[in-house]
Coordinates of C-alpha atoms in Angstrom, one line a residue:
X1 CA -52.3 266.7 -65.0
X2 CA -51.4 268.3 -68.3
X3 CA -51.1 271.6 -66.6
X4 CA -48.7 270.5 -64.0
X5 CA -45.0 271.4 -64.4
X6 CA -43.7 268.1 -63.3
X7 CA -45.5 266.4 -66.2
X8 CA -44.0 268.7 -68.8
X9 CA -40.5 268.3 -67.2
X10 CA -40.9 264.5 -67.5
X11 CA -42.1 264.8 -71.1
X12 CA -39.2 267.1 -71.9
X13 CA -36.8 264.7 -70.3
X14 CA -38.1 261.7 -72.3
X15 CA -37.8 263.7 -75.5
X16 CA -34.3 264.9 -74.6
X17 CA -33.3 261.3 -73.9
X18 CA -34.7 260.1 -77.2
X19 CA -32.9 262.8 -79.1
X20 CA -29.7 262.0 -77.2
X21 CA -30.0 258.3 -77.9
X22 CA -30.7 258.9 -81.6
X23 CA -27.7 261.2 -81.8
X24 CA -25.5 258.6 -80.3
X25 CA -24.8 260.4 -77.0
X26 CA -25.2 257.2 -75.0
X27 CA -22.6 255.3 -77.1
X28 CA -20.2 258.3 -76.8
X29 CA -20.8 258.4 -73.0
X30 CA -20.2 254.7 -72.7
X31 CA -17.1 255.0 -74.9
X32 CA -15.9 257.9 -72.8
X33 CA -16.5 255.9 -69.6
X34 CA -14.9 252.8 -71.1
X35 CA -11.9 254.9 -72.2
X36 CA -11.7 256.4 -68.7
X37 CA -12.0 253.0 -67.1
X38 CA -9.2 251.7 -69.4
X39 CA -7.0 254.7 -68.5
X40 CA -7.7 254.2 -64.8
X41 CA -6.9 250.4 -65.2
X42 CA -3.7 251.3 -67.1
X43 CA -2.7 253.8 -64.4
X44 CA -3.4 251.2 -61.7
X45 CA -1.3 248.6 -63.6
X46 CA 1.5 251.2 -63.9
X47 CA 1.2 252.0 -60.2
X48 CA 1.4 248.3 -59.4
X49 CA 4.4 247.9 -61.6
X50 CA 6.1 250.9 -60.0
X51 CA 5.3 249.6 -56.6
X52 CA 6.8 246.2 -57.4
X53 CA 9.9 247.9 -58.8
X54 CA 10.2 250.1 -55.7
X55 CA 9.9 247.0 -53.6
X56 CA 12.6 245.3 -55.6
X57 CA 14.8 248.4 -55.2
X58 CA 14.1 248.5 -51.5
X59 CA 15.0 244.8 -51.1
X60 CA 18.2 245.5 -53.1
X61 CA 19.1 248.4 -50.8
X62 CA 18.4 246.3 -47.7
X63 CA 20.6 243.5 -49.1
X64 CA 23.4 246.0 -49.8
X65 CA 23.0 247.6 -46.4
X66 CA 23.3 244.1 -44.8
X67 CA 26.4 243.4 -46.8
X68 CA 27.9 246.8 -46.0
X69 CA 27.2 246.2 -42.3
X70 CA 28.9 242.7 -42.5
X71 CA 31.9 244.2 -44.3
X72 CA 32.1 247.0 -41.7
X73 CA 32.0 244.4 -38.9
X74 CA 34.8 242.4 -40.6
X75 CA 36.8 245.6 -41.0
X76 CA 36.3 246.5 -37.4
X77 CA 37.2 243.0 -36.3
X78 CA 40.4 243.1 -38.5
X79 CA 41.3 246.5 -37.0
X80 CA 40.9 245.1 -33.5
X81 CA 43.0 242.1 -34.3
X82 CA 45.7 244.4 -35.8
X83 CA 45.6 246.7 -32.8
X84 CA 45.9 243.7 -30.4
X85 CA 48.8 242.4 -32.5
X86 CA 50.5 245.8 -32.5
X87 CA 50.0 246.1 -28.7
X88 CA 51.4 242.7 -28.1
X89 CA 54.4 243.5 -30.3
X90 CA 54.9 246.8 -28.6
X91 CA 54.8 245.1 -25.2
X92 CA 57.3 242.5 -26.4
X93 CA 59.6 245.1 -27.8
X94 CA 59.4 247.1 -24.6
X95 CA 60.2 244.0 -22.6
X96 CA 63.2 243.3 -24.9
X97 CA 64.3 246.9 -24.6
X98 CA 64.0 246.8 -20.8
X99 CA 65.9 243.5 -20.6
X100 CA 68.7 244.9 -22.8
X101 CA 68.9 248.1 -20.7
X102 CA 68.9 246.1 -17.5
X103 CA 71.7 243.8 -18.8
X104 CA 73.7 246.8 -20.0
X105 CA 73.2 248.5 -16.6
X106 CA 74.3 245.3 -14.8
X107 CA 77.4 245.1 -17.0
X108 CA 78.3 248.7 -16.3
X109 CA 77.8 248.1 -12.6
X110 CA 80.0 245.0 -12.8
X111 CA 82.7 246.9 -14.7
X112 CA 82.5 249.8 -12.2
X113 CA 82.8 247.3 -9.3
X114 CA 85.8 245.6 -11.0
X115 CA 87.4 249.0 -11.7
X116 CA 86.8 250.1 -8.1
X117 CA 88.2 246.9 -6.8
X118 CA 91.3 247.3 -9.0
X119 CA 91.7 250.9 -7.7
X120 CA 91.3 249.8 -4.1
X121 CA 93.9 247.0 -4.7
X122 CA 96.3 249.5 -6.4
X123 CA 95.9 252.0 -3.5
X124 CA 96.4 249.2 -1.0
X125 CA 99.4 247.9 -2.8
X126 CA 100.9 251.5 -2.9
X127 CA 100.2 251.9 0.8
X128 CA 101.7 248.5 1.6
X129 CA 104.8 249.3 -0.5
X130 CA 105.3 252.7 1.2
X131 CA 104.8 251.2 4.6
X132 CA 107.2 248.3 3.8
X133 CA 109.7 250.8 2.3
X134 CA 109.6 252.9 5.4
X135 CA 110.0 249.9 7.7
X136 CA 112.8 248.4 5.7
X137 CA 114.7 251.7 5.5
X138 CA 114.6 252.1 9.2
X139 CA 115.9 248.6 9.8
X140 CA 118.3 248.1 7.0
X141 CA 121.3 250.4 6.4
X142 CA 123.8 250.7 3.5
X143 CA 124.0 250.6 -0.3
X144 CA 123.4 246.8 -0.5
X145 CA 120.3 247.2 1.6
X146 CA 119.0 250.0 -0.6
X147 CA 119.4 247.9 -3.8
X148 CA 117.7 245.0 -2.1
X149 CA 114.8 247.2 -0.9
X150 CA 114.3 248.6 -4.4
X151 CA 114.2 245.2 -6.1
X152 CA 112.0 243.8 -3.4
X153 CA 109.6 246.7 -3.5
X154 CA 109.3 246.5 -7.3
X155 CA 108.6 242.8 -7.1
X156 CA 105.9 243.4 -4.4
X157 CA 104.3 246.1 -6.5
X158 CA 103.9 243.9 -9.6
X159 CA 102.6 241.0 -7.5
X160 CA 100.0 243.1 -5.6
X161 CA 98.7 244.8 -8.8
X162 CA 98.1 241.5 -10.6

């Protein structure tokens, strides 16, 4: 058993562990491990804090997005109302314009009819006066008859034109 290598490896290991313990290697290792555990714990706490902060920022952005969407919807609704109002006003103005144009056209037509009627009356009066003059000249002779014809025809003209 003393000649076997495993025995001497075990003895060397026990001696090495005793020297390491005496030199304080175990306490240094435990301090190192404790320090590393503390750093890991601190990093986990920092990661947790950052995660909570990120969640708060995300919630804030979601809230702002919802508010922006609501505002956009209200802007779109206002624009639609304004467009409908403008369209209604445009239709109303167009209807008013058409009514005025129709009225003006009807007035022009009425004036043209009245003018045409007056022209027809004047032409008829002229024709009647000429026919009457011709008939009276053929039937009446003399200076007295000519004066009577002139005064009568003038009177007929004024009455037919009015």
